[in-house]
Tab-separated table of C-alpha atoms in Angstrom:
chain	number	residue	atom	x	y	z
A	1	UNK	CA	-13.291	3.693	-12.394
A	2	UNK	CA	-10.938	1.249	-10.640
A	3	UNK	CA	-11.733	2.442	-7.106
A	4	UNK	CA	-14.394	4.713	-5.667
A	5	UNK	CA	-14.836	5.596	-1.991
A	6	UNK	CA	-17.999	7.289	-0.749
A	7	UNK	CA	-18.543	8.972	2.644
A	8	UNK	CA	-16.280	6.474	4.401
A	9	UNK	CA	-15.937	6.499	8.177
A	10	UNK	CA	-13.237	4.216	9.588
A	11	UNK	CA	-12.143	3.219	13.070
A	12	UNK	CA	-9.057	1.936	14.861
A	13	UNK	CA	-9.561	0.001	18.080
A	14	UNK	CA	-13.248	0.816	18.018
A	15	UNK	CA	-12.609	4.579	17.909
A	16	UNK	CA	-13.429	6.516	14.730
A	17	UNK	CA	-10.329	8.116	13.189
A	18	UNK	CA	-11.568	9.452	9.845
A	19	UNK	CA	-15.073	10.498	8.815
A	20	UNK	CA	-16.825	11.103	5.494
A	21	UNK	CA	-13.834	10.397	3.240
A	22	UNK	CA	-14.607	10.331	-0.482
A	23	UNK	CA	-12.290	9.973	-3.467
A	24	UNK	CA	-12.036	8.196	-6.808
A	25	UNK	CA	-9.127	6.530	-8.547
A	26	UNK	CA	-9.167	5.645	-12.218
A	27	UNK	CA	-6.844	3.676	-14.481
A	28	UNK	CA	-3.542	5.464	-14.943
A	29	UNK	CA	-3.997	7.583	-11.816
A	30	UNK	CA	-2.131	7.819	-8.521
A	31	UNK	CA	-3.350	9.403	-5.301
A	32	UNK	CA	-0.939	10.322	-2.505
A	33	UNK	CA	-2.285	10.222	1.059
A	34	UNK	CA	-0.820	12.855	3.369
A	35	UNK	CA	-1.329	13.583	7.039
A	36	UNK	CA	0.527	13.419	10.367
A	37	UNK	CA	1.427	10.152	12.058
A	38	UNK	CA	-1.637	8.574	13.611
A	39	UNK	CA	-4.053	10.478	11.387
A	40	UNK	CA	-5.534	7.278	9.953
A	41	UNK	CA	-3.726	6.716	6.650
A	42	UNK	CA	-2.860	3.089	7.427
A	43	UNK	CA	-6.374	2.394	8.701
A	44	UNK	CA	-7.805	3.898	5.523
A	45	UNK	CA	-5.600	1.717	3.327
A	46	UNK	CA	-6.432	-1.422	5.298
A	47	UNK	CA	-10.135	-0.660	5.058
A	48	UNK	CA	-10.001	-0.062	1.315
A	49	UNK	CA	-8.009	-3.306	0.980
A	50	UNK	CA	-10.805	-5.195	2.725
A	51	UNK	CA	-8.727	-6.119	5.766
A	52	UNK	CA	-11.204	-4.455	8.103
A	53	UNK	CA	-14.771	-3.246	7.781
A	54	UNK	CA	-15.696	0.455	7.625
A	55	UNK	CA	-17.950	2.012	10.218
A	56	UNK	CA	-20.071	3.489	7.439
A	57	UNK	CA	-19.890	4.487	3.793
A	58	UNK	CA	-19.065	2.292	0.845
A	59	UNK	CA	-16.126	1.182	-1.285
A	60	UNK	CA	-16.689	0.329	-4.928
A	61	UNK	CA	-13.918	-1.807	-6.382
A	62	UNK	CA	-13.215	-5.202	-7.869
A	63	UNK	CA	-11.354	-6.956	-5.044
A	64	UNK	CA	-9.568	-9.178	-7.558
A	65	UNK	CA	-7.763	-6.120	-8.939
A	66	UNK	CA	-6.366	-4.901	-5.598
A	67	UNK	CA	-3.076	-5.712	-3.906
A	68	UNK	CA	-1.949	-4.237	-0.585
A	69	UNK	CA	1.634	-3.728	0.581
A	70	UNK	CA	1.881	-2.717	4.233
A	71	UNK	CA	4.759	-2.147	6.635
A	72	UNK	CA	5.811	-5.821	6.660
A	73	UNK	CA	7.877	-6.990	3.707
A	74	UNK	CA	6.001	-10.294	3.480
A	75	UNK	CA	9.036	-12.415	2.667
A	76	UNK	CA	10.167	-15.826	3.870
A	77	UNK	CA	13.736	-15.560	5.231
A	78	UNK	CA	14.736	-19.153	4.476
A	79	UNK	CA	13.829	-18.837	0.799
A	80	UNK	CA	16.045	-17.133	-1.726
A	81	UNK	CA	15.068	-13.870	-3.375
A	82	UNK	CA	13.969	-15.719	-6.502
A	83	UNK	CA	12.093	-18.371	-4.518
A	84	UNK	CA	10.172	-15.682	-2.647
A	85	UNK	CA	9.037	-14.094	-5.880
A	86	UNK	CA	8.181	-17.474	-7.402
A	87	UNK	CA	6.067	-18.272	-4.341
A	88	UNK	CA	4.086	-15.043	-4.647
A	89	UNK	CA	3.755	-15.370	-8.407
A	90	UNK	CA	2.178	-18.793	-7.938
A	91	UNK	CA	-0.170	-17.449	-5.256
A	92	UNK	CA	-1.528	-15.044	-7.860
A	93	UNK	CA	-1.573	-17.609	-10.660
A	94	UNK	CA	1.413	-16.205	-12.516
A	95	UNK	CA	4.824	-17.542	-13.409
A	96	UNK	CA	7.346	-14.955	-14.609
A	97	UNK	CA	9.523	-13.097	-12.090
A	98	UNK	CA	12.184	-11.732	-14.440
A	99	UNK	CA	10.609	-8.281	-14.729
A	100	UNK	CA	10.389	-7.960	-10.946
A	101	UNK	CA	14.043	-8.932	-10.510
A	102	UNK	CA	15.143	-6.418	-13.138
A	103	UNK	CA	12.932	-3.530	-12.035
A	104	UNK	CA	14.272	-3.579	-8.464
A	105	UNK	CA	17.842	-4.606	-9.394
A	106	UNK	CA	17.531	-7.905	-7.553
A	107	UNK	CA	19.093	-10.080	-10.232
A	108	UNK	CA	22.529	-10.293	-8.531
A	109	UNK	CA	20.764	-11.282	-5.299
A	110	UNK	CA	18.426	-13.852	-6.834
A	111	UNK	CA	20.052	-16.869	-5.150
A	112	UNK	CA	20.721	-15.188	-1.809
A	113	UNK	CA	18.561	-16.201	1.201
A	114	UNK	CA	16.160	-13.373	1.990
A	115	UNK	CA	17.041	-13.599	5.679
A	116	UNK	CA	20.557	-12.260	5.109
A	117	UNK	CA	19.524	-9.246	3.051
A	118	UNK	CA	19.895	-5.716	4.372
A	119	UNK	CA	16.761	-3.819	5.423
A	120	UNK	CA	16.735	-1.898	2.150
A	121	UNK	CA	17.197	-5.059	0.073
A	122	UNK	CA	14.352	-6.748	1.943
A	123	UNK	CA	12.145	-3.753	1.221
A	124	UNK	CA	12.990	-3.899	-2.480
A	125	UNK	CA	12.105	-7.587	-2.492
A	126	UNK	CA	8.849	-6.884	-0.677
A	127	UNK	CA	7.918	-4.245	-3.232
A	128	UNK	CA	8.977	-6.467	-6.132
A	129	UNK	CA	6.089	-8.745	-5.141
A	130	UNK	CA	3.760	-6.128	-6.611
A	131	UNK	CA	5.049	-6.905	-10.089
A	132	UNK	CA	4.300	-10.626	-9.899
A	133	UNK	CA	0.695	-10.225	-8.776
A	134	UNK	CA	-0.782	-8.953	-12.012
A	135	UNK	CA	-3.083	-6.706	-9.944
A	136	UNK	CA	-4.021	-3.298	-11.342
A	137	UNK	CA	-4.701	-1.320	-8.149
A	138	UNK	CA	-1.814	-0.947	-5.715
A	139	UNK	CA	-2.443	0.148	-2.109
A	140	UNK	CA	0.902	1.094	-0.588
A	141	UNK	CA	1.644	2.084	3.009
A	142	UNK	CA	4.925	4.006	3.438
A	143	UNK	CA	6.567	1.944	0.673
A	144	UNK	CA	9.931	3.731	0.763
A	145	UNK	CA	10.787	2.922	4.401
A	146	UNK	CA	14.422	1.639	4.540
A	147	UNK	CA	15.074	2.610	0.897
A	148	UNK	CA	18.018	4.822	-0.034
A	149	UNK	CA	17.706	7.557	-2.653
A	150	UNK	CA	18.588	5.264	-5.543
A	151	UNK	CA	16.099	2.570	-4.503
A	152	UNK	CA	13.431	5.212	-3.941
A	153	UNK	CA	13.975	6.432	-7.497
A	154	UNK	CA	13.702	2.823	-8.730
A	155	UNK	CA	10.404	2.462	-6.907
A	156	UNK	CA	9.046	5.727	-8.295
A	157	UNK	CA	9.959	4.562	-11.789
A	158	UNK	CA	8.136	1.277	-11.236
A	159	UNK	CA	5.015	3.129	-10.099
A	160	UNK	CA	5.217	5.462	-13.096
A	161	UNK	CA	5.483	2.501	-15.489
A	162	UNK	CA	2.525	0.876	-13.733
A	163	UNK	CA	0.416	3.986	-14.308
A	164	UNK	CA	1.427	4.235	-17.954
A	165	UNK	CA	0.344	0.611	-18.391
A	166	UNK	CA	-3.132	1.488	-17.064
A	167	UNK	CA	-2.633	0.605	-13.413
A	168	UNK	CA	-3.449	2.802	-10.432
A	169	UNK	CA	-1.911	3.448	-7.025
A	170	UNK	CA	-3.048	4.748	-3.644
A	171	UNK	CA	0.071	5.606	-1.653
A	172	UNK	CA	0.531	6.800	1.924
A	173	UNK	CA	3.907	8.495	2.119
A	174	UNK	CA	5.623	11.477	3.729
A	175	UNK	CA	8.262	11.858	1.021
A	176	UNK	CA	8.171	13.398	-2.445
A	177	UNK	CA	8.283	10.623	-5.034
A	178	UNK	CA	8.475	12.873	-8.074
A	179	UNK	CA	5.125	11.634	-9.338
A	180	UNK	CA	3.999	15.010	-10.584
A	181	UNK	CA	0.971	13.428	-12.224
A	182	UNK	CA	-0.353	12.217	-8.856
A	183	UNK	CA	-3.088	14.003	-6.931
A	184	UNK	CA	-2.755	14.533	-3.169
A	185	UNK	CA	-5.385	13.857	-0.508
A	186	UNK	CA	-4.630	15.292	2.933
A	187	UNK	CA	-6.661	13.255	5.423
A	188	UNK	CA	-6.342	15.877	8.165
A	189	UNK	CA	-9.679	17.612	7.413
A	190	UNK	CA	-11.423	14.225	7.724
A	191	UNK	CA	-10.173	13.440	11.226
A	192	UNK	CA	-13.012	12.307	13.455
A	193	UNK	CA	-14.193	14.490	16.293
A	194	UNK	CA	-12.882	13.357	19.711
A	195	UNK	CA	-15.207	10.964	21.491
A	196	UNK	CA	-17.208	12.570	24.280
A	197	UNK	CA	-17.737	10.412	27.354
A	198	UNK	CA	-21.143	11.202	28.766
A	199	UNK	CA	-21.694	8.398	31.250
A	200	UNK	CA	-19.910	6.136	33.688
A	201	UNK	CA	-19.775	3.172	31.284
A	202	UNK	CA	-18.309	5.355	28.585
A	203	UNK	CA	-15.194	5.910	30.663
A	204	UNK	CA	-14.246	2.276	30.060
A	205	UNK	CA	-14.589	2.303	26.258
């Protein structure tokens, strides 16, 4: 088991958003998180990634196998496309970036400063970082934002190859990625009950 979540309650801004969430993710598996905006998908991903503590429950995972890709592309605008990938590869103790360039069709842009890329190109570069980390478990928050249909298909193919190679992915997305092998977890039933203010002080929480 690459990731196991048990009875997790998570909060945003000190207010519980999801309660008693449990799921498991094994090698070769993908799990798609669904739910309306504000339901807690991002907070769940950030908690599983270790970026914030849960209110209760437990997460069983090897932190050294996890990589998180959020809304920010995580690129340095003054560096070229290739230099950005080289930087991240070195952060994770790796060297090769050729597969990442090829997978996201970034080869022709390799020498271009990241700051002049279009929004979709920046997103492809941000996602290409996943391939230079060597991490098995991908936590992805709305990864296809700014991607056109072709780039979205590229991304889905990269995820599929990652699963075939024994990796896993937890993905919050509103779109259909064509990953028929993926399970779906709708977080809506886990939404926390509204906080009840029972005293004067509570009105200021």
